[in-house]
Amino acid sequence: MNDMMIKGAQLVSNSADRPKTIVQLTPEVAIGGPEIVIIGGPCTVENYDQMDKIAFHLKGHIQALRGGVYKPRTSPYAFQGMGVDGLEILTQVREKSGLPLVTEVMAISQIETLADRVDMLQVGSRNMQNFDLLKALGQTHKPVLLKRGLAATIEEFVMAAEYIVSHGNPNVVLCERGIRSFDPYQRNVLDLGAVSALKQITHLPVIVDPSHAAGKRELIADLSRAAIACGADGLIIECHPEPEKSLSDARQALSLPEMAALVSSVGAIAQAVGRQFTSTDSPRA
Amino acid sequence: MNDMMIKGAQLVSNSADRPKTIVQLTPEVAIGGPEIVIIGGPCTVENYDQMDKIAFHLKGHIQALRGGVYKPRTSPYAFQGMGVDGLEILTQVREKSGLPLVTEVMAISQIETLADRVDMLQVGSRNMQNFDLLKALGQTHKPVLLKRGLAATIEEFVMAAEYIVSHGNPNVVLCERGIRSFDPYQRNVLDLGAVSALKQITHLPVIVDPSHAAGKRELIADLSRAAIACGADGLIIECHPEPEKSLSDARQALSLPEMAALVSSVGAIAQAVGRQFTSTDSPRA
Amino acid sequence: MNDMMIKGAQLVSNSADRPKTIVQLTPEVAIGGPEIVIIGGPCTVENYDQMDKIAFHLKGHIQALRGGVYKPRTSPYAFQGMGVDGLEILTQVREKSGLPLVTEVMAISQIETLADRVDMLQVGSRNMQNFDLLKALGQTHKPVLLKRGLAATIEEFVMAAEYIVSHGNPNVVLCERGIRSFDPYQRNVLDLGAVSALKQITHLPVIVDPSHAAGKRELIADLSRAAIACGADGLIIECHPEPEKSLSDARQALSLPEMAALVSSVGAIAQAVGRQFTSTDSPRA
Amino acid sequence: MNDMMIKGAQLVSNSADRPKTIVQLTPEVAIGGPEIVIIGGPCTVENYDQMDKIAFHLKGHIQALRGGVYKPRTSPYAFQGMGVDGLEILTQVREKSGLPLVTEVMAISQIETLADRVDMLQVGSRNMQNFDLLKALGQTHKPVLLKRGLAATIEEFVMAAEYIVSHGNPNVVLCERGIRSFDPYQRNVLDLGAVSALKQITHLPVIVDPSHAAGKRELIADLSRAAIACGADGLIIECHPEPEKSLSDARQALSLPEMAALVSSVGAIAQAVGRQFTSTDSPRA
């Protein structure tokens, strides 16, 4: 397996005498254990009702909520997220629903406030090699969801995780979210070979974001099933109570019934690959 | 679904009043029906014993045999395949095992001879836009396995199939085999989003070649399961009685026991997505 | 220079004891000698007047004419070229203008007819690894313009040339025409690093097609100057008497006055890098 | 020119009533004016002697010095740069040679110290969309050298510049440094079409880094000439007194005599495209 391993990944490399990393978001929710974890929510936190609806309808289907309050946008004139107001909404929804929260951190200055309020900090694709941010996150013990860069090699991705772990924080979850290709048909190309490789060469959990990969909602259910069949430990999927009104990424957000249906179909695959999957409730419509 | 459809794909586009295409290799083996089909065999036909061993050990596990006798090689000095001698071997193995055969056609001048002896003609990635070859294949009724070009867009892939069908041959199976990316880690990146899209926008069967995508045998079982979970109608996988002695692509060929194990694990996924899968025999070792 | 050379390129590799290849289109026009050569013309031969106008206005500015009569089109329903009728037009224009002709060959069956009428046979990007076509061209002595594949590595490009030369035809000119990238802004990305490399590692002439690379006429003059500054032996550029009415590639065709202006600005660069450049006439408007 | 322009680039877009931006590094050295500017120096500041030798030998050939003291490295265990000690060296060399300095800024916390000591702050490719860093640099008036991301589209590159300018700092120079491709032959592919486009659609100066593009020193002189012929306002090139002993990027660093020779050959191209170029001294060996 020599040409599989990444030289220099001293701490995150898989080896016989190292247990698989399990990252606890809360005492109840862990990524990397026997259970598949599904994280759902909108690209951007827009208002309380939006988040409350998602939590209400999907609790029992999903294990954690996502929602951005600081948004990395190509244009400085695009909506940059609700900031602290959005964080306040997230906090309320977390309290009411009991669902753990994942949100993106874009700057060292945001770490402390975010870490107090949410359960997992996401490093976005554009910051995968923002090494000062990685080092600062390494000095916390907060779970980190590290997304693969837009055109990062597997080696660069693994070594970005090594930055966080080598600075003291072992709670890293890798997230494959598609890489850039020549084909405008999809937003990105989901690289499930990378998921298989990362599961074999590191001891870190690996989840998949089919929403940003495909960029088209029609492809998301198939890619979700494929990701779990390929060995992923979970999924992070964009959904919205009214996808067509979403402030960003409208074309790729699932409606809440679509999301519930997807979750249930993923369960069958999880079983087929020997994973557990808890979807306690039936969809509430 | 407007931005999903490929404009101009008049004949291969999916539509309400058109049945899904089912391509019969033999009266017993069809691609695109309820059953998943697995095609296995070496990159290159090397001798009778090699092919006979594969057929003997994998009959019951796989539904068709692959093996190249005309090989498109980057270098003019590399082994170009056994040619007609290889075809003779294929014919004998077909007769003895009853397994249908798939082999690559590289030139119009080879079509007639190959079509007489094998059950499906493969158009390789390098020839996906060899339009004269496509037109000539369109004038036969032989099943064609059309592999996606090294860096072909989904649109170009669909339109290449349209070339064959519009010239008279409806028996086309699409094959996703990975596209070129910036990451040297894998030989190519398997694009399962394309598989999902092709199943939705065309009525043609779609199979997946995880061997050429990954280029590393350790990734092939995961990618095979992912492909079936994603909706693929089958798989084409490289295997060899002694992978390390393979004349080409040694790094990606599975051993026969690895192949048998893979087939059985794929069966569980096929069931989970509501497909049938016939693996009549237990592995013979 | 070890990691520069392509292993296995026995015949086309540069070496101290091998002269640089100079490919004669006619006794007067050679590619690979001290003079820069500019080939101009439309994507597609449309009618006699179109070709006659181009030849009349650009004679003295350009050294050869291009024009496709067999066109590789993504869609089977797109105009496939005028075929033999177009070839008849090319023959008349050649006779009247004295300009040598370059046209694309798509199939072995076309070689003989085309070779009788034109001075150089172009292998298009989609056929760069159509090995049977390369072998057949290797059995002629006709100059071949080999375009780089859409996503061909430098190694694959060099080895495609090796196919032709090893089958007996030393008259090969390489053409860099842009490679596929993730950025939809340009049609392709012109890879001038490849031009520099090919000039160093092979003894073959190398020309550049900025039209297909950029896909936007506003970029073509800059890229043409860059190509010559980088060491290219010539250019092949699309132009049309009425670009906006061009049957194909309208967005990238230059008008005839734009073409004449470009040629003159390229001359200054040619001088600056020690090359000769003959533009005998002043533009006729 | 509609499909050339980037929508939303309100401040950096070229327009008839806006002058071209000229960025002054010092009263004597400006980028974007009639003169071509060449910035040379090592990847990494290693010691005083190294920097002093470069400044001594290349003064008169180059207009500014580069040298990294904070280095973005894929591995956390690779040399991360000399930090403040390196900055002290840069300051001494600047004082002695009079050459302005360019160095990379990786974090908001470094801006103030660096801005006091050097003349231009480089944003590396990995940070092109580190929006908080861009915003913070927008609040200074220090010249910023913004390198294109590893796989950034032209639109994303332009909009990253818009982040800096819209936050108050008009002194932005764009730097094309190659983009990722499928071909391992070169480190990246230099995209000179982007240089032509950026010069046309923005009023910002554009320079080119051929060293990181090619990754092989044999290609750098050709690409440098091509860049100037294409309209670039300058070059940033890696050189080292003893390239083979360079702590990083040894394969792409030029020796000082190679650098001096390159500069002189670039001068001829600058003239051919109507630019000025001052190389006051002859090389001191």
Tab-separated table of N, CA and C in Angstrom, chain B residues 18-126:
chain	number	residue	atom	x	y	z
B	18	ARG	N	-40.903	7.251	-24.325
B	18	ARG	CA	-39.869	6.370	-24.864
B	18	ARG	C	-39.458	5.372	-23.805
B	19	PRO	N	-39.410	4.070	-24.138
B	19	PRO	CA	-38.976	3.102	-23.114
B	19	PRO	C	-37.473	3.226	-22.879
B	20	LYS	N	-37.052	2.790	-21.716
B	20	LYS	CA	-35.627	2.677	-21.429
B	20	LYS	C	-35.010	1.657	-22.373
B	21	THR	N	-33.848	1.944	-22.882
B	21	THR	CA	-33.162	0.999	-23.761
B	21	THR	C	-32.586	-0.168	-22.962
B	22	ILE	N	-32.831	-1.363	-23.446
B	22	ILE	CA	-32.205	-2.550	-22.873
B	22	ILE	C	-31.366	-3.184	-23.974
B	23	VAL	N	-30.078	-3.342	-23.709
B	23	VAL	CA	-29.179	-3.866	-24.734
B	23	VAL	C	-28.880	-5.337	-24.442
B	24	GLN	N	-29.282	-6.186	-25.369
B	24	GLN	CA	-29.072	-7.637	-25.211
B	24	GLN	C	-27.706	-8.030	-25.759
B	25	LEU	N	-26.856	-8.593	-24.902
B	25	LEU	CA	-25.596	-9.135	-25.419
B	25	LEU	C	-25.833	-10.524	-25.978
B	26	THR	N	-26.622	-11.279	-25.270
B	26	THR	CA	-27.051	-12.614	-25.700
B	26	THR	C	-28.495	-12.727	-25.226
B	27	PRO	N	-29.188	-13.812	-25.592
B	27	PRO	CA	-30.568	-13.937	-25.087
B	27	PRO	C	-30.622	-13.922	-23.561
B	28	GLU	N	-29.522	-14.325	-22.910
B	28	GLU	CA	-29.540	-14.422	-21.439
B	28	GLU	C	-29.054	-13.152	-20.747
B	29	VAL	N	-28.206	-12.393	-21.397
B	29	VAL	CA	-27.565	-11.265	-20.713
B	29	VAL	C	-27.978	-9.945	-21.362
B	30	ALA	N	-28.597	-9.083	-20.527
B	30	ALA	CA	-29.038	-7.778	-21.027
B	30	ALA	C	-28.533	-6.688	-20.082
B	31	ILE	N	-28.168	-5.543	-20.662
B	31	ILE	CA	-27.744	-4.395	-19.846
B	31	ILE	C	-28.831	-3.335	-19.924
B	32	GLY	N	-29.239	-2.849	-18.763
B	32	GLY	CA	-30.275	-1.820	-18.718
B	32	GLY	C	-31.608	-2.336	-18.205
B	33	GLY	N	-31.700	-3.638	-17.988
B	33	GLY	CA	-32.911	-4.214	-17.398
B	33	GLY	C	-32.824	-4.178	-15.876
B	34	PRO	N	-33.669	-4.949	-15.217
B	34	PRO	CA	-33.643	-4.917	-13.746
B	34	PRO	C	-32.347	-5.461	-13.148
B	35	GLU	N	-31.624	-6.291	-13.901
B	35	GLU	CA	-30.426	-6.909	-13.323
B	35	GLU	C	-29.160	-6.081	-13.551
B	36	ILE	N	-28.362	-6.022	-12.515
B	36	ILE	CA	-27.017	-5.468	-12.609
B	36	ILE	C	-26.137	-6.441	-13.375
B	37	VAL	N	-25.310	-5.936	-14.277
B	37	VAL	CA	-24.412	-6.792	-15.053
B	37	VAL	C	-22.961	-6.456	-14.713
B	38	ILE	N	-22.175	-7.493	-14.474
B	38	ILE	CA	-20.757	-7.258	-14.212
B	38	ILE	C	-19.909	-7.928	-15.286
B	39	ILE	N	-19.065	-7.099	-15.885
B	39	ILE	CA	-18.160	-7.551	-16.938
B	39	ILE	C	-16.757	-7.563	-16.341
B	40	GLY	N	-16.066	-8.679	-16.450
B	40	GLY	CA	-14.731	-8.753	-15.869
B	40	GLY	C	-13.743	-9.328	-16.852
B	41	GLY	N	-12.485	-9.082	-16.586
B	41	GLY	CA	-11.449	-9.637	-17.442
B	41	GLY	C	-10.230	-8.755	-17.456
B	42	PRO	N	-9.223	-9.186	-18.207
B	42	PRO	CA	-7.964	-8.460	-18.188
B	42	PRO	C	-7.995	-7.257	-19.130
B	43	CYS	N	-7.072	-6.369	-18.916
B	43	CYS	CA	-6.853	-5.279	-19.861
B	43	CYS	C	-6.587	-5.871	-21.245
B	44	THR	N	-5.678	-6.840	-21.284
B	44	THR	CA	-5.177	-7.373	-22.543
B	44	THR	C	-5.235	-8.897	-22.537
B	45	VAL	N	-5.734	-9.458	-23.631
B	45	VAL	CA	-5.658	-10.913	-23.793
B	45	VAL	C	-4.194	-11.290	-24.000
B	46	GLU	N	-3.688	-12.193	-23.142
B	46	GLU	CA	-2.268	-12.549	-23.212
B	46	GLU	C	-2.040	-13.966	-23.722
B	47	ASN	N	-2.915	-14.880	-23.306
B	47	ASN	CA	-2.810	-16.266	-23.790
B	47	ASN	C	-4.080	-17.017	-23.392
B	48	TYR	N	-4.221	-18.230	-23.894
B	48	TYR	CA	-5.460	-18.965	-23.657
B	48	TYR	C	-5.668	-19.270	-22.181
B	49	ASP	N	-4.604	-19.695	-21.524
B	49	ASP	CA	-4.719	-20.088	-20.118
B	49	ASP	C	-5.251	-18.948	-19.251
B	50	GLN	N	-4.718	-17.757	-19.501
B	50	GLN	CA	-5.163	-16.592	-18.729
B	50	GLN	C	-6.674	-16.408	-18.850
B	51	MET	N	-7.175	-16.433	-20.052
B	51	MET	CA	-8.601	-16.186	-20.278
B	51	MET	C	-9.443	-17.350	-19.749
B	52	ASP	N	-8.929	-18.539	-19.950
B	52	ASP	CA	-9.670	-19.724	-19.508
B	52	ASP	C	-9.803	-19.746	-17.987
B	53	LYS	N	-8.740	-19.419	-17.289
B	53	LYS	CA	-8.785	-19.354	-15.821
B	53	LYS	C	-9.813	-18.355	-15.337
B	54	ILE	N	-9.789	-17.183	-15.944
B	54	ILE	CA	-10.730	-16.140	-15.522
B	54	ILE	C	-12.167	-16.630	-15.727
B	55	ALA	N	-12.416	-17.180	-16.915
B	55	ALA	CA	-13.774	-17.641	-17.215
B	55	ALA	C	-14.194	-18.743	-16.254
B	56	PHE	N	-13.284	-19.645	-15.990
B	56	PHE	CA	-13.611	-20.782	-15.119
B	56	PHE	C	-13.908	-20.315	-13.700
B	57	HIS	N	-13.057	-19.443	-13.176
B	57	HIS	CA	-13.220	-19.036	-11.778
B	57	HIS	C	-14.350	-18.031	-11.573
B	58	LEU	N	-14.635	-17.252	-12.585
B	58	LEU	CA	-15.604	-16.179	-12.365
B	58	LEU	C	-16.975	-16.460	-12.963
B	59	LYS	N	-17.096	-17.534	-13.747
B	59	LYS	CA	-18.428	-17.853	-14.274
B	59	LYS	C	-19.385	-18.039	-13.095
B	60	GLY	N	-20.511	-17.427	-13.177
B	60	GLY	CA	-21.427	-17.448	-12.043
B	60	GLY	C	-21.315	-16.171	-11.230
B	61	HIS	N	-20.150	-15.562	-11.290
B	61	HIS	CA	-19.987	-14.267	-10.604
B	61	HIS	C	-20.175	-13.106	-11.564
B	62	ILE	N	-19.666	-13.270	-12.762
B	62	ILE	CA	-19.772	-12.184	-13.731
B	62	ILE	C	-20.655	-12.631	-14.885
B	63	GLN	N	-21.171	-11.645	-15.614
B	63	GLN	CA	-22.108	-11.968	-16.696
B	63	GLN	C	-21.466	-11.871	-18.079
B	64	ALA	N	-20.275	-11.230	-18.139
B	64	ALA	CA	-19.601	-11.129	-19.433
B	64	ALA	C	-18.109	-10.988	-19.200
B	65	LEU	N	-17.359	-11.330	-20.259
B	65	LEU	CA	-15.898	-11.260	-20.224
B	65	LEU	C	-15.397	-10.085	-21.055
B	66	ARG	N	-14.383	-9.396	-20.552
B	66	ARG	CA	-13.723	-8.390	-21.379
B	66	ARG	C	-12.279	-8.833	-21.620
B	67	GLY	N	-11.673	-8.286	-22.654
B	67	GLY	CA	-10.272	-8.588	-22.931
B	67	GLY	C	-9.902	-7.934	-24.246
B	68	GLY	N	-8.836	-7.144	-24.234
B	68	GLY	CA	-8.460	-6.388	-25.425
B	68	GLY	C	-7.530	-7.166	-26.324
B	69	VAL	N	-7.802	-7.134	-27.618
B	69	VAL	CA	-6.876	-7.725	-28.584
B	69	VAL	C	-6.256	-6.647	-29.478
B	70	TYR	N	-6.950	-5.528	-29.609
B	70	TYR	CA	-6.364	-4.338	-30.229
B	70	TYR	C	-6.269	-3.288	-29.137
B	71	LYS	N	-5.075	-2.832	-28.818
B	71	LYS	CA	-4.889	-1.971	-27.665
B	71	LYS	C	-4.402	-0.583	-28.076
B	72	PRO	N	-5.096	0.461	-27.661
B	72	PRO	CA	-4.619	1.818	-27.931
B	72	PRO	C	-3.546	2.180	-26.906
B	73	ARG	N	-2.309	2.262	-27.329
B	73	ARG	CA	-1.221	2.526	-26.397
B	73	ARG	C	-0.566	3.862	-26.699
B	74	THR	N	-0.208	4.590	-25.665
B	74	THR	CA	0.423	5.899	-25.841
B	74	THR	C	1.663	5.800	-26.719
B	75	SER	N	2.429	4.736	-26.538
B	75	SER	CA	3.666	4.582	-27.299
B	75	SER	C	3.503	3.592	-28.443
B	76	PRO	N	4.054	3.910	-29.614
B	76	PRO	CA	3.987	2.961	-30.735
B	76	PRO	C	4.827	1.719	-30.469
B	77	TYR	N	5.704	1.789	-29.460
B	77	TYR	CA	6.587	0.660	-29.177
B	77	TYR	C	6.021	-0.241	-28.083
B	78	ALA	N	4.918	0.162	-27.457
B	78	ALA	CA	4.293	-0.682	-26.443
B	78	ALA	C	3.520	-1.803	-27.138
B	79	PHE	N	3.300	-2.883	-26.417
B	79	PHE	CA	2.550	-4.037	-26.941
B	79	PHE	C	1.177	-3.569	-27.427
B	80	GLN	N	0.886	-3.828	-28.698
B	80	GLN	CA	-0.334	-3.296	-29.305
B	80	GLN	C	-1.492	-4.307	-29.280
B	81	GLY	N	-1.309	-5.381	-28.555
B	81	GLY	CA	-2.369	-6.385	-28.481
B	81	GLY	C	-2.094	-7.549	-29.426
B	82	MET	N	-2.756	-8.715	-29.155
B	82	MET	CA	-2.491	-9.928	-29.925
B	82	MET	C	-3.193	-9.957	-31.279
B	83	GLY	N	-4.112	-9.034	-31.497
B	83	GLY	CA	-4.804	-9.014	-32.789
B	83	GLY	C	-5.617	-10.269	-33.010
B	84	VAL	N	-5.598	-10.769	-34.250
B	84	VAL	CA	-6.449	-11.916	-34.593
B	84	VAL	C	-6.152	-13.158	-33.758
B	85	ASP	N	-4.915	-13.326	-33.328
B	85	ASP	CA	-4.612	-14.474	-32.468
B	85	ASP	C	-5.372	-14.361	-31.150
B	86	GLY	N	-5.447	-13.155	-30.639
B	86	GLY	CA	-6.187	-12.938	-29.406
B	86	GLY	C	-7.670	-13.180	-29.608
B	87	LEU	N	-8.122	-12.819	-30.772
B	87	LEU	CA	-9.541	-12.999	-31.089
B	87	LEU	C	-9.883	-14.487	-31.147
B	88	GLU	N	-8.956	-15.258	-31.630
B	88	GLU	CA	-9.143	-16.712	-31.671
B	88	GLU	C	-9.293	-17.270	-30.251
B	89	ILE	N	-8.446	-16.784	-29.356
B	89	ILE	CA	-8.533	-17.202	-27.946
B	89	ILE	C	-9.892	-16.822	-27.368
B	90	LEU	N	-10.293	-15.582	-27.618
B	90	LEU	CA	-11.583	-15.129	-27.097
B	90	LEU	C	-12.716	-16.029	-27.584
B	91	THR	N	-12.652	-16.392	-28.851
B	91	THR	CA	-13.706	-17.227	-29.437
B	91	THR	C	-13.785	-18.582	-28.744
B	92	GLN	N	-12.621	-19.155	-28.490
B	92	GLN	CA	-12.609	-20.463	-27.801
B	92	GLN	C	-13.162	-20.358	-26.390
B	93	VAL	N	-12.764	-19.306	-25.693
B	93	VAL	CA	-13.206	-19.158	-24.306
B	93	VAL	C	-14.701	-18.885	-24.252
B	94	ARG	N	-15.179	-18.118	-25.213
B	94	ARG	CA	-16.611	-17.843	-25.295
B	94	ARG	C	-17.398	-19.142	-25.467
B	95	GLU	N	-16.891	-19.974	-26.380
B	95	GLU	CA	-17.580	-21.234	-26.663
B	95	GLU	C	-17.607	-22.132	-25.440
B	96	LYS	N	-16.476	-22.243	-24.775
B	96	LYS	CA	-16.367	-23.141	-23.623
B	96	LYS	C	-17.174	-22.643	-22.426
B	97	SER	N	-17.094	-21.327	-22.177
B	97	SER	CA	-17.697	-20.802	-20.943
B	97	SER	C	-19.137	-20.338	-21.129
B	98	GLY	N	-19.495	-20.014	-22.343
B	98	GLY	CA	-20.817	-19.441	-22.568
B	98	GLY	C	-20.924	-17.984	-22.175
B	99	LEU	N	-19.823	-17.396	-21.721
B	99	LEU	CA	-19.879	-15.981	-21.328
B	99	LEU	C	-19.767	-15.081	-22.562
B	100	PRO	N	-20.644	-14.086	-22.691
B	100	PRO	CA	-20.512	-13.151	-23.813
B	100	PRO	C	-19.243	-12.317	-23.682
B	101	LEU	N	-18.788	-11.790	-24.804
B	101	LEU	CA	-17.496	-11.107	-24.869
B	101	LEU	C	-17.639	-9.634	-25.233
B	102	VAL	N	-16.801	-8.828	-24.586
B	102	VAL	CA	-16.673	-7.413	-24.942
B	102	VAL	C	-15.227	-7.162	-25.311
B	103	THR	N	-14.991	-6.521	-26.444
B	103	THR	CA	-13.608	-6.175	-26.798
B	103	THR	C	-13.583	-4.852	-27.552
B	104	GLU	N	-12.432	-4.199	-27.532
B	104	GLU	CA	-12.344	-2.853	-28.109
B	104	GLU	C	-12.131	-2.890	-29.609
B	105	VAL	N	-12.840	-1.984	-30.292
B	105	VAL	CA	-12.637	-1.796	-31.726
B	105	VAL	C	-11.957	-0.439	-31.908
B	106	MET	N	-10.860	-0.428	-32.648
B	106	MET	CA	-10.108	0.814	-32.814
B	106	MET	C	-10.218	1.402	-34.200
B	107	ALA	N	-10.718	0.631	-35.149
B	107	ALA	CA	-10.712	1.098	-36.527
B	107	ALA	C	-11.889	0.499	-37.271
B	108	ILE	N	-12.356	1.222	-38.267
B	108	ILE	CA	-13.472	0.753	-39.083
B	108	ILE	C	-13.156	-0.609	-39.702
B	109	SER	N	-11.892	-0.778	-40.095
B	109	SER	CA	-11.512	-2.021	-40.767
B	109	SER	C	-11.632	-3.247	-39.862
B	110	GLN	N	-11.706	-3.028	-38.533
B	110	GLN	CA	-11.813	-4.175	-37.616
B	110	GLN	C	-13.258	-4.560	-37.322
B	111	ILE	N	-14.194	-3.702	-37.669
B	111	ILE	CA	-15.567	-3.906	-37.212
B	111	ILE	C	-16.120	-5.264	-37.635
B	112	GLU	N	-15.968	-5.584	-38.909
B	112	GLU	CA	-16.631	-6.782	-39.410
B	112	GLU	C	-16.127	-8.056	-38.722
B	113	THR	N	-14.814	-8.183	-38.677
B	113	THR	CA	-14.249	-9.385	-38.034
B	113	THR	C	-14.656	-9.472	-36.570
B	114	LEU	N	-14.536	-8.373	-35.862
B	114	LEU	CA	-14.877	-8.400	-34.448
B	114	LEU	C	-16.357	-8.694	-34.245
B	115	ALA	N	-17.188	-8.078	-35.059
B	115	ALA	CA	-18.631	-8.236	-34.868
B	115	ALA	C	-19.062	-9.684	-35.058
B	116	ASP	N	-18.317	-10.418	-35.881
B	116	ASP	CA	-18.648	-11.832	-36.089
B	116	ASP	C	-18.327	-12.692	-34.873
B	117	ARG	N	-17.378	-12.233	-34.051
B	117	ARG	CA	-16.849	-13.092	-33.002
B	117	ARG	C	-17.258	-12.696	-31.582
B	118	VAL	N	-17.515	-11.418	-31.370
B	118	VAL	CA	-17.783	-10.994	-29.990
B	118	VAL	C	-19.180	-10.395	-29.896
B	119	ASP	N	-19.611	-10.132	-28.663
B	119	ASP	CA	-21.004	-9.755	-28.428
B	119	ASP	C	-21.202	-8.263	-28.246
B	120	MET	N	-20.098	-7.556	-27.985
B	120	MET	CA	-20.219	-6.114	-27.771
B	120	MET	C	-18.882	-5.478	-28.144
B	121	LEU	N	-18.967	-4.371	-28.887
B	121	LEU	CA	-17.769	-3.674	-29.335
B	121	LEU	C	-17.568	-2.433	-28.472
B	122	GLN	N	-16.394	-2.326	-27.902
B	122	GLN	CA	-16.103	-1.180	-27.040
B	122	GLN	C	-15.401	-0.084	-27.833
B	123	VAL	N	-15.916	1.154	-27.698
B	123	VAL	CA	-15.204	2.312	-28.238
B	123	VAL	C	-14.444	2.929	-27.067
B	124	GLY	N	-13.131	2.962	-27.178
B	124	GLY	CA	-12.311	3.449	-26.075
B	124	GLY	C	-12.379	4.961	-25.928
B	125	SER	N	-11.891	5.433	-24.788
B	125	SER	CA	-11.943	6.859	-24.470
B	125	SER	C	-11.289	7.717	-25.539
B	126	ARG	N	-10.177	7.257	-26.074
B	126	ARG	CA	-9.441	8.053	-27.061
B	126	ARG	C	-10.200	8.173	-28.384
